[in-house]
Amino acid sequence: MVFDPPGSGPRSKADLGFDRADRRGRSLSLQTNDLRRERLGHICVVLTLIYATLFLWNLMTLEHSLQLVWATMALRLAFVVLLGLMLISPVPLTPKHVKWVELLLFGGLTLILSASQYVASRRLLLLSDEVMLVAFEKNGVLQMFTLMLLHGALVPNRPRQAAAVIVPMALLPAAALVMVMVSPECEEFYDSLKTTEQIGSNILFLVIGAGVSIYSAWMVNRLRRELHEAKKLGRYRLGAKIGSGGMGEVYLAEHEFLKRPCALKLIRSDVLDNPVAKARFELEVQSAARLSHPNTIEIYDYGHDDDGTFYYVMEYLKGMTLGQLVTRFGPMPAGRVIYLFRQICAGLAEAHAMGLIHRDLKPANIFVAVRGGETDVAKVLDFGLVKDSRSAIGPQLTADQSVSGTPQFMAPEQATGKRDLDARVDIYALGCVMYYSLSGRPPFNQSSAFEVMVAHVRDVVEPLSSRCPEIPADLEAAVMRCLSKAPDDRFLDVKALGRALAACSSAAEWDADAADRWWAGAAKSMRSSLVSDSSMPTI
């Protein structure tokens, strides 16, 4: 979300980030559990066909003395079939389990192949079968080369992750070859077999294979990233990145047919890896979609792409967060604070009536928008920590952490990790945000998050008039009442807070005309700096 001065007209597709150059810089939403599991299943199918063919061929052609070879081939075949059945079965596997399957598959096959190479090579040295030894070692190196390529080209990993698996796959058989070279049996045939040169070439081939495989992983990862940046999610075409938050990144997007600009939020990969956080993301979407008040963010759509990328689509807002507004222009006048927070109270009233508690109200989650020809339209964003007090499901989604929220704007009962929270935690947070909006600083701003939370529980809030002496007494009284330690001492609900704000003497000092004049006057100084600013709002 960026600033567009009133009357600036529609922005071009290049401005919205839909041109090719702007798409190149965006990051790719990382692979999901289902994609990794699917790729590993395909690899198991391929290896099953390869090992079954080799097993039958070796069974018919190898001499009785090398029964170990086809025995280990049978072991590899059974190993791959077992893992393949696990991957294609309907049994749910967590991302951690799938990663362990990946390591078990490639690590187990590497161990089996290296051990069989070592034992069989020693056996062939004893038999003085020079031709068979050379062919057998080359065959093993070729199999390991193929295994490394399969991993690098098919398993969805970043290059560093791929290298962590591929490098040991090359080192282990290379170590087995070296152990053969230094064995007493090898010394007897050194001149005739030219063992050093032979094994050296095999090790070099393994190093080349590892390099090619890691390069393949890098190339495939880059191509997937470029494809992701050029593709659509559902019926939405992605544009430039405009924000990020606790659960994902936000991009400008455009509907394929409606051509309506919107904001599309992608869930982060680590959220997908955490079932509780993933459920919380879905709760955020479902909760926000239930709200229809004009002062809460509107949700258009929700879904996931073919590769498992979760997203939801919301309205595209022009303007800036309350935090950006105060940072750029300093504390706001009393009338404007009243004007904005009456809207916020109205939006939260609908959520609270549905049993939804936001729990993370802060300057970054309140947007001051220019919307539908109106200025200073307040919007409540980010229901990522919402709690449904009427549902038995909502509280379970916070069981993975005892304290949720932002310390500078957190109610005392929230800071102490109490579970039976109600809407009055949002009233306390609104008091903190109003305090910040009027003075430029939150009520408590100690050096650490823990100290801030302790202060909310224990310390008395410095009177707002000591920081801004010009504040009207009635507005100060309303803000300080919101900041009462005991929930019972605060306003009963946000509607009562809204009425108290409306009754303040400064309520008439700011209206729609004053907002229009402010935005028109600020447009000249803000047009270039805000559009190019990389400090985007947190959503």
Coordinates of C-alpha atoms in Angstrom, one line a residue:
M1 CA 0.0 0.0 0.0
V2 CA 1.5 3.3 -1.1
F3 CA 0.5 6.9 -1.0
D4 CA -1.4 8.4 -4.0
P5 CA -2.3 12.1 -3.6
P6 CA -6.0 12.9 -4.0
G7 CA -6.9 13.6 -7.6
S8 CA -3.8 11.9 -9.0
G9 CA -5.9 9.6 -11.2
P10 CA -5.4 5.9 -11.8
R11 CA -2.0 4.5 -11.7
S12 CA -0.4 2.8 -14.7
K13 CA 0.4 -0.9 -14.7
A14 CA 4.1 -0.1 -14.4
D15 CA 3.3 2.0 -11.3
L16 CA 1.3 -0.9 -9.8
G17 CA 4.3 -3.2 -10.3
F18 CA 3.0 -5.3 -13.2
D19 CA 5.9 -4.6 -15.5
R20 CA 8.6 -7.3 -16.1
A21 CA 11.3 -5.3 -14.4
D22 CA 9.4 -4.9 -11.1
R23 CA 8.6 -8.6 -10.9
R24 CA 12.2 -9.7 -11.0
G25 CA 13.0 -8.5 -7.5
R26 CA 10.3 -10.4 -5.7
S27 CA 11.0 -13.4 -3.5
L28 CA 9.4 -16.8 -4.2
S29 CA 7.1 -18.3 -1.7
L30 CA 8.9 -21.5 -0.6
Q31 CA 7.8 -25.0 -1.4
T32 CA 5.1 -26.7 0.6
N33 CA 5.0 -30.1 2.2
D34 CA 2.8 -31.5 -0.5
L35 CA 5.2 -30.5 -3.3
R36 CA 8.2 -32.0 -1.7
R37 CA 6.4 -35.2 -0.9
E38 CA 5.1 -35.4 -4.5
R39 CA 8.6 -35.0 -6.0
L40 CA 10.1 -37.6 -3.7
G41 CA 7.3 -40.0 -4.6
H42 CA 8.2 -39.5 -8.3
I43 CA 11.9 -40.2 -7.6
C44 CA 11.0 -43.4 -5.8
V45 CA 9.0 -44.6 -8.8
V46 CA 11.9 -43.8 -11.1
L47 CA 14.4 -45.6 -8.9
T48 CA 12.1 -48.6 -8.5
L49 CA 12.1 -49.1 -12.2
I50 CA 15.9 -48.6 -12.5
Y51 CA 16.7 -50.9 -9.6
A52 CA 14.2 -53.6 -10.7
T53 CA 15.8 -53.6 -14.1
L54 CA 19.4 -53.8 -12.8
F55 CA 18.4 -56.4 -10.3
L56 CA 17.1 -58.7 -13.0
W57 CA 20.1 -58.1 -15.2
N58 CA 22.6 -58.7 -12.5
L59 CA 20.8 -61.8 -11.3
M60 CA 21.1 -63.3 -14.8
T61 CA 24.7 -62.2 -15.6
L62 CA 26.8 -62.0 -12.5
E63 CA 28.8 -64.9 -11.3
H64 CA 27.9 -66.8 -8.1
S65 CA 30.9 -65.2 -6.3
L66 CA 29.3 -61.8 -6.6
Q67 CA 25.9 -62.6 -5.2
L68 CA 26.5 -59.7 -2.8
V69 CA 26.0 -57.3 -5.7
W70 CA 22.5 -58.5 -6.6
A71 CA 21.7 -58.9 -2.8
T72 CA 22.4 -55.2 -2.2
M73 CA 20.5 -54.4 -5.3
A74 CA 17.5 -56.2 -3.9
L75 CA 18.0 -54.3 -0.6
R76 CA 18.0 -51.0 -2.5
L77 CA 14.9 -52.0 -4.4
A78 CA 13.0 -53.0 -1.3
F79 CA 14.2 -49.8 0.5
V80 CA 12.9 -47.5 -2.3
V81 CA 9.6 -49.4 -2.7
L82 CA 9.0 -49.1 1.1
L83 CA 9.6 -45.3 1.1
G84 CA 7.7 -44.9 -2.1
L85 CA 4.6 -46.6 -0.6
M86 CA 4.9 -44.3 2.5
L87 CA 5.0 -41.2 0.3
I88 CA 2.0 -42.1 -1.9
S89 CA -0.1 -43.4 0.9
P90 CA -2.8 -41.2 2.4
V91 CA -1.0 -41.1 5.8
P92 CA -0.4 -37.5 6.7
L93 CA 3.2 -36.5 7.0
T94 CA 4.4 -33.2 8.6
P95 CA 7.1 -31.1 6.7
K96 CA 9.7 -32.4 9.2
H97 CA 8.7 -36.0 8.5
V98 CA 8.9 -35.4 4.7
K99 CA 12.4 -33.9 5.1
W100 CA 13.5 -36.9 7.1
V101 CA 12.2 -39.2 4.4
E102 CA 14.3 -37.2 1.9
L103 CA 17.4 -37.6 4.0
L104 CA 16.6 -41.3 4.6
L105 CA 16.1 -42.0 0.9
F106 CA 19.3 -40.4 -0.4
G107 CA 21.4 -41.1 2.7
G108 CA 20.3 -44.7 2.9
L109 CA 20.9 -45.4 -0.8
T110 CA 24.3 -43.7 -0.6
L111 CA 25.3 -45.9 2.4
I112 CA 24.1 -49.1 0.7
L113 CA 25.9 -48.3 -2.6
S114 CA 29.1 -47.3 -0.9
A115 CA 29.3 -50.3 1.3
S116 CA 28.5 -52.7 -1.6
Q117 CA 31.2 -51.0 -3.7
Y118 CA 33.8 -51.4 -1.1
V119 CA 33.1 -55.0 -0.3
A120 CA 32.7 -56.1 -3.9
S121 CA 35.8 -54.3 -5.0
R122 CA 37.8 -56.0 -2.3
R123 CA 36.3 -59.3 -3.5
L124 CA 37.3 -58.6 -7.1
L125 CA 40.8 -57.7 -6.0
L126 CA 41.1 -61.1 -4.4
L127 CA 39.9 -62.7 -7.6
S128 CA 42.4 -60.7 -9.6
D129 CA 39.6 -59.8 -12.0
E130 CA 41.0 -56.5 -13.4
V131 CA 38.3 -55.9 -16.1
M132 CA 35.4 -56.6 -13.8
L133 CA 36.8 -54.4 -11.1
V134 CA 37.2 -51.4 -13.4
A135 CA 33.7 -51.9 -14.9
F136 CA 32.1 -52.4 -11.4
E137 CA 33.6 -49.2 -10.0
K138 CA 32.6 -47.2 -13.0
N139 CA 29.1 -48.6 -12.7
G140 CA 28.9 -47.5 -9.1
V141 CA 30.1 -44.0 -9.8
L142 CA 27.5 -43.7 -12.6
Q143 CA 24.7 -44.8 -10.3
M144 CA 25.8 -42.3 -7.7
F145 CA 26.0 -39.6 -10.4
T146 CA 22.4 -40.4 -11.4
L147 CA 21.2 -40.3 -7.8
M148 CA 22.8 -36.8 -7.3
L149 CA 21.3 -35.5 -10.5
L150 CA 17.8 -36.7 -9.5
H151 CA 18.1 -34.9 -6.2
G152 CA 19.5 -31.7 -7.7
A153 CA 17.0 -31.5 -10.5
L154 CA 13.8 -32.7 -8.8
V155 CA 13.8 -32.2 -5.1
P156 CA 12.6 -28.6 -4.4
N157 CA 15.6 -27.1 -2.4
R158 CA 17.6 -24.0 -2.4
P159 CA 21.2 -24.5 -3.5
R160 CA 22.6 -24.5 0.0
Q161 CA 20.1 -27.1 1.1
A162 CA 20.8 -29.2 -1.9
A163 CA 24.6 -29.0 -1.3
A164 CA 24.1 -30.2 2.3
V165 CA 22.7 -33.5 0.9
I166 CA 24.7 -33.8 -2.4
V167 CA 28.2 -33.2 -1.0
P168 CA 28.0 -36.2 1.4
M169 CA 26.6 -38.3 -1.4
A170 CA 29.8 -37.7 -3.3
L171 CA 32.2 -37.9 -0.3
L172 CA 31.0 -41.3 1.0
P173 CA 31.6 -43.4 -2.2
A174 CA 34.8 -41.4 -2.8
A175 CA 36.0 -42.5 0.7
A176 CA 35.1 -46.1 -0.1
L177 CA 37.2 -45.9 -3.3
V178 CA 40.1 -44.5 -1.3
M179 CA 39.8 -47.3 1.3
V180 CA 40.0 -49.8 -1.5
M181 CA 43.1 -48.1 -2.9
V182 CA 45.0 -48.3 0.4
S183 CA 44.0 -51.9 1.2
P184 CA 46.8 -54.6 1.1
E185 CA 45.1 -56.4 -1.8
C186 CA 45.3 -53.3 -3.9
E187 CA 49.1 -52.9 -3.4
E188 CA 49.7 -56.3 -5.1
F189 CA 48.0 -55.2 -8.3
Y190 CA 49.1 -51.5 -8.3
D191 CA 51.3 -51.7 -11.5
S192 CA 48.9 -53.7 -13.6
L193 CA 45.7 -52.0 -12.6
K194 CA 47.0 -48.5 -12.3
T195 CA 44.7 -48.2 -9.3
T196 CA 45.7 -44.6 -8.3
E197 CA 44.8 -43.2 -11.7
Q198 CA 41.7 -45.3 -12.0
I199 CA 40.3 -44.3 -8.6
G200 CA 41.4 -40.7 -9.0
S201 CA 39.3 -40.4 -12.2
N202 CA 36.3 -42.0 -10.4
I203 CA 36.6 -39.5 -7.6
L204 CA 36.9 -36.6 -10.1
F205 CA 33.8 -37.9 -11.8
L206 CA 32.0 -37.8 -8.4
V207 CA 33.1 -34.3 -7.8
I208 CA 31.9 -33.2 -11.2
G209 CA 28.6 -34.9 -10.5
A210 CA 28.2 -33.1 -7.3
G211 CA 29.0 -29.8 -8.9
V212 CA 26.5 -30.4 -11.8
S213 CA 23.8 -31.5 -9.4
I214 CA 24.2 -28.4 -7.1
Y215 CA 24.2 -26.2 -10.2
S216 CA 21.1 -27.9 -11.4
A217 CA 19.4 -27.2 -8.0
W218 CA 20.4 -23.5 -8.3
M219 CA 19.2 -23.3 -11.9
V220 CA 15.9 -25.1 -11.2
N221 CA 15.3 -22.9 -8.2
R222 CA 15.9 -19.8 -10.2
L223 CA 13.6 -20.9 -13.0
R224 CA 10.9 -21.7 -10.5
R225 CA 11.3 -18.3 -8.9
E226 CA 11.0 -16.6 -12.3
L227 CA 8.0 -18.7 -13.2
H228 CA 6.4 -17.9 -9.9
E229 CA 7.0 -14.2 -10.4
A230 CA 5.5 -14.3 -13.9
K231 CA 2.5 -16.6 -13.1
K232 CA -0.9 -15.9 -11.7
L233 CA -2.3 -17.0 -8.4
G234 CA -5.8 -18.2 -9.3
R235 CA -7.3 -15.4 -11.3
Y236 CA -4.8 -12.8 -9.9
R237 CA -1.7 -11.4 -11.6
L238 CA 1.0 -10.4 -9.1
G239 CA 2.6 -7.0 -9.1
A240 CA 5.2 -5.4 -6.9
K241 CA 5.7 -6.2 -3.2
I242 CA 4.1 -3.6 -1.0
G243 CA 4.3 -5.0 2.5
S244 CA 5.2 -7.8 4.9
G245 CA 4.0 -9.0 8.3
G246 CA 4.2 -11.7 10.8
M247 CA 2.6 -14.4 8.6
G248 CA 3.4 -13.4 5.0
E249 CA 4.2 -10.9 2.3
V250 CA 1.7 -8.6 0.5
Y251 CA 1.8 -7.9 -3.2
L252 CA -0.1 -5.6 -5.5
A253 CA -2.3 -7.8 -7.8
E254 CA -4.8 -7.4 -10.5
H255 CA -7.9 -9.6 -11.2
E256 CA -7.7 -11.3 -14.6
F257 CA -11.1 -10.1 -15.8
L258 CA -12.2 -7.3 -13.5
K259 CA -8.8 -5.5 -13.9
R260 CA -9.3 -4.2 -10.3
P261 CA -6.1 -3.5 -8.3
C262 CA -6.1 -5.4 -5.0
A263 CA -3.6 -6.5 -2.3
L264 CA -2.7 -10.2 -2.3
K265 CA -1.2 -11.7 0.9
L266 CA 1.0 -14.8 0.6
I267 CA 1.5 -17.0 3.6
R268 CA 5.2 -17.6 4.6
S269 CA 6.7 -21.1 4.2
D270 CA 7.5 -21.5 7.9
V271 CA 3.8 -20.7 8.7
L272 CA 2.9 -23.6 6.3
D273 CA 5.3 -25.8 8.2
N274 CA 3.6 -25.1 11.5
P275 CA 0.0 -26.5 11.7
V276 CA -1.0 -24.1 14.5
A277 CA 0.3 -21.1 12.6
K278 CA -1.3 -22.3 9.4
A279 CA -4.7 -22.7 11.2
R280 CA -4.2 -19.2 12.6
F281 CA -3.7 -17.8 9.1
E282 CA -6.9 -19.4 8.0
L283 CA -8.7 -18.1 11.1
E284 CA -7.4 -14.6 10.2
V285 CA -9.0 -14.8 6.7
Q286 CA -12.2 -16.3 7.9
S287 CA -12.6 -13.8 10.7
A288 CA -11.8 -10.8 8.5
A289 CA -14.1 -12.0 5.8
R290 CA -17.0 -12.0 8.2
L291 CA -16.6 -8.3 8.8
S292 CA -18.4 -5.8 6.5
H293 CA -17.9 -2.5 8.3
P294 CA -16.3 0.2 6.0
N295 CA -13.5 0.8 8.7
T296 CA -12.1 -2.7 8.5
I297 CA -10.1 -4.2 5.7
E298 CA -12.3 -5.9 3.1
I299 CA -11.5 -9.4 2.0
Y300 CA -12.3 -10.3 -1.6
D301 CA -11.0 -13.9 -2.0
Y302 CA -9.0 -16.7 -0.5
G303 CA -7.5 -19.9 -1.9
H304 CA -4.3 -21.8 -2.7
D305 CA -2.4 -22.3 -5.9
D306 CA -1.5 -25.7 -7.5
D307 CA 1.8 -25.8 -5.7
G308 CA 0.2 -25.2 -2.4
T309 CA 0.9 -21.5 -2.0
F310 CA -1.8 -20.1 0.3
Y311 CA -3.1 -16.6 -0.3
Y312 CA -5.9 -14.2 0.3
V313 CA -7.0 -11.1 -1.6
M314 CA -8.1 -7.8 0.1
E315 CA -8.8 -4.3 -1.0
Y316 CA -6.0 -2.1 -2.2
L317 CA -5.7 1.0 0.0
K318 CA -4.0 4.2 -0.9
G319 CA -2.5 6.1 2.0
M320 CA -0.2 5.2 4.9
T321 CA -0.3 3.5 8.3
L322 CA -0.8 5.6 11.4
G323 CA 2.8 4.8 12.4
Q324 CA 4.1 6.2 9.1
L325 CA 1.9 9.3 9.5
V326 CA 3.2 10.1 13.0
T327 CA 6.8 9.3 12.0
R328 CA 6.7 11.6 9.0
F329 CA 4.6 14.4 10.3
G330 CA 4.8 14.2 14.1
P331 CA 2.1 13.9 16.7
M332 CA -1.4 14.6 15.4
P333 CA -3.8 17.3 16.7
A334 CA -6.5 16.3 19.1
G335 CA -9.3 16.8 16.6
R336 CA -7.8 14.5 14.0
V337 CA -7.1 11.8 16.6
I338 CA -10.8 11.9 17.7
Y339 CA -11.9 11.9 14.0
L340 CA -9.8 8.8 13.2
F341 CA -10.4 6.8 16.4
R342 CA -14.2 7.2 16.3
Q343 CA -14.0 5.4 13.0
I344 CA -11.8 2.7 14.5
C345 CA -14.2 2.2 17.4
A346 CA -17.0 1.8 14.9
G347 CA -15.1 -0.9 13.0
L348 CA -14.1 -2.7 16.1
A349 CA -17.6 -2.6 17.4
E350 CA -18.7 -5.0 14.7
A351 CA -15.8 -7.4 15.3
H352 CA -16.5 -7.4 19.1
A353 CA -20.2 -8.0 18.6
M354 CA -19.2 -11.1 16.7
G355 CA -16.9 -12.2 19.5
L356 CA -13.7 -11.3 17.6
I357 CA -10.9 -9.7 19.6
H358 CA -8.1 -8.2 17.6
R359 CA -5.3 -8.4 20.2
D360 CA -2.7 -6.7 18.1
L361 CA -3.9 -3.1 17.6
K362 CA -0.9 -0.9 16.9
P363 CA 0.0 2.0 14.6
A364 CA 1.2 -0.3 11.9
N365 CA -2.2 -2.1 11.9
I366 CA -4.3 1.1 11.5
F367 CA -4.3 2.5 8.0
V368 CA -5.2 6.1 7.1
A369 CA -6.6 5.8 3.6
V370 CA -7.7 7.9 0.7
R371 CA -10.7 5.9 -0.5
G372 CA -13.7 6.6 -2.7
G373 CA -13.0 10.3 -2.9
E374 CA -12.8 10.6 0.9
T375 CA -9.7 11.3 3.0
D376 CA -8.7 10.2 6.5
V377 CA -10.7 6.9 6.2
A378 CA -9.5 4.7 9.0
K379 CA -9.0 1.0 8.3
V380 CA -8.2 -1.7 10.9
L381 CA -5.8 -4.2 9.4
D382 CA -4.2 -7.6 10.2
F383 CA -6.5 -10.0 12.1
G384 CA -3.6 -12.4 12.4
L385 CA -3.8 -12.7 16.2
V386 CA -7.6 -12.5 16.3
K387 CA -9.3 -14.5 19.1
D388 CA -12.8 -15.8 18.7
S389 CA -14.2 -15.7 22.2
R390 CA -17.3 -17.6 21.2
S391 CA -15.5 -20.5 19.6
A392 CA -13.8 -23.4 21.2
I393 CA -11.3 -23.5 18.3
G394 CA -9.8 -20.0 18.5
P395 CA -8.1 -20.3 21.9
Q396 CA -6.4 -23.5 20.9
L397 CA -4.6 -21.7 18.1
T398 CA -2.6 -19.7 20.6
A399 CA -1.5 -22.6 22.8
D400 CA 1.9 -22.6 21.1
Q401 CA 2.8 -19.3 22.7
S402 CA 1.6 -17.9 26.1
V403 CA 1.9 -14.2 25.1
S404 CA 0.7 -12.8 21.7
G405 CA 0.8 -9.2 20.6
T406 CA 3.1 -6.2 20.3
P407 CA 4.7 -5.3 23.7
Q408 CA 4.3 -1.5 23.4
F409 CA 0.6 -1.7 22.9
M410 CA -0.3 -4.8 25.0
A411 CA -2.8 -4.8 27.9
P412 CA -1.5 -5.9 31.3
E413 CA -3.6 -9.1 31.3
Q414 CA -2.4 -9.9 27.9
A415 CA 1.3 -9.4 28.9
T416 CA 0.9 -11.8 31.8
G417 CA -0.4 -14.5 29.4
K418 CA -4.0 -14.8 30.7
R419 CA -6.2 -16.8 28.5
D420 CA -9.6 -15.4 29.4
L421 CA -9.1 -12.2 27.5
D422 CA -12.1 -10.0 26.4
A423 CA -12.6 -7.0 24.2
R424 CA -11.2 -4.7 26.8
V425 CA -7.6 -5.7 25.8
D426 CA -8.4 -3.9 22.5
I427 CA -9.6 -0.8 24.4
Y428 CA -6.3 -0.7 26.3
A429 CA -4.4 -1.0 23.0
L430 CA -6.5 1.8 21.5
G431 CA -5.5 3.9 24.5
C432 CA -1.8 3.1 23.8
V433 CA -2.2 4.0 20.1
M434 CA -4.0 7.3 20.9
Y435 CA -1.3 8.1 23.4
Y436 CA 1.3 7.5 20.7
S437 CA -0.7 9.5 18.1
L438 CA -0.9 12.5 20.4
S439 CA 2.6 12.5 21.9
G440 CA 4.7 10.6 19.3
R441 CA 5.7 8.0 21.8
P442 CA 4.0 4.9 23.3
P443 CA 3.2 4.9 27.0
F444 CA 6.2 2.6 27.8
N445 CA 9.2 2.3 25.6
Q446 CA 11.9 0.5 27.6
S447 CA 14.9 -1.1 25.9
S448 CA 13.5 -4.7 25.9
A449 CA 10.2 -6.3 25.2
F450 CA 10.1 -7.9 28.6
E451 CA 10.7 -4.6 30.4
V452 CA 7.9 -3.0 28.4
M453 CA 5.5 -5.8 29.3
V454 CA 6.5 -5.6 33.0
A455 CA 5.9 -1.8 32.8
H456 CA 2.4 -2.3 31.4
V457 CA 1.6 -4.6 34.4
R458 CA 3.3 -2.7 37.2
D459 CA 4.1 1.0 36.3
V460 CA 1.9 4.0 36.3
V461 CA 1.5 5.6 32.9
E462 CA 2.9 9.1 32.7
P463 CA 0.0 11.6 32.3
L464 CA -0.4 12.5 28.7
S465 CA -0.5 16.2 29.6
S466 CA 3.1 16.0 30.8
R467 CA 4.2 15.1 27.3
C468 CA 1.8 17.4 25.4
P469 CA 0.5 20.2 27.7
E470 CA -1.9 21.5 25.0
I471 CA -4.1 18.4 25.1
P472 CA -7.7 19.0 26.2
A473 CA -8.4 17.6 29.6
D474 CA -11.5 15.6 28.4
L475 CA -9.5 13.8 25.7
E476 CA -6.7 13.1 28.1
A477 CA -9.2 11.6 30.6
A478 CA -10.6 9.3 27.9
V479 CA -7.1 8.1 26.9
M480 CA -6.0 7.6 30.4
R481 CA -9.2 5.7 31.3
C482 CA -8.4 3.3 28.4
L483 CA -5.0 2.7 30.0
S484 CA -6.3 1.6 33.4
K485 CA -4.6 -1.5 34.7
A486 CA -7.8 -3.2 35.7
P487 CA -10.1 -4.0 32.8
D488 CA -13.2 -3.0 34.9
D489 CA -11.8 0.6 35.1
R490 CA -11.7 1.0 31.4
F491 CA -14.6 1.8 29.1
L492 CA -17.2 -1.0 29.0
D493 CA -16.9 -1.3 25.2
V494 CA -15.6 0.5 22.1
K495 CA -19.0 2.1 21.5
A496 CA -18.7 3.8 24.9
L497 CA -15.2 4.9 24.0
G498 CA -16.5 6.3 20.7
R499 CA -19.2 8.2 22.5
A500 CA -16.7 9.7 24.9
L501 CA -14.5 10.8 22.0
A502 CA -17.5 12.4 20.3
A503 CA -18.3 14.3 23.4
C504 CA -14.8 15.8 23.7
S505 CA -14.5 19.6 23.1
S506 CA -12.0 19.1 20.2
A507 CA -14.3 16.7 18.3
A508 CA -15.4 19.5 16.0
E509 CA -11.9 20.7 15.1
W510 CA -11.4 18.1 12.4
D511 CA -13.8 17.0 9.7
A512 CA -13.8 15.7 6.1
D513 CA -13.0 19.2 4.8
A514 CA -10.0 19.6 7.1
A515 CA -8.8 16.1 6.1
D516 CA -9.1 17.1 2.4
R517 CA -7.1 20.2 3.0
W518 CA -4.4 18.3 4.9
W519 CA -4.0 15.7 2.2
A520 CA -4.0 18.3 -0.6
G521 CA -1.3 20.3 1.2
A522 CA 0.8 17.2 2.0
A523 CA 0.6 15.8 -1.5
K524 CA 3.4 18.0 -3.0
S525 CA 5.9 17.1 -0.4
M526 CA 4.9 13.4 -0.2
R527 CA 4.3 12.4 -3.8
S528 CA 7.9 11.5 -4.7
S529 CA 9.2 10.4 -1.2
L530 CA 6.3 8.1 -0.3
V531 CA 6.0 6.4 -3.7
S532 CA 9.8 5.6 -3.7
D533 CA 10.0 4.8 0.0
S534 CA 10.9 1.2 0.8
S535 CA 9.5 1.5 4.3
M536 CA 6.1 -0.1 3.5
P537 CA 3.3 -0.7 6.0
T538 CA 3.2 -3.9 8.0
I539 CA 0.0 -5.9 7.1

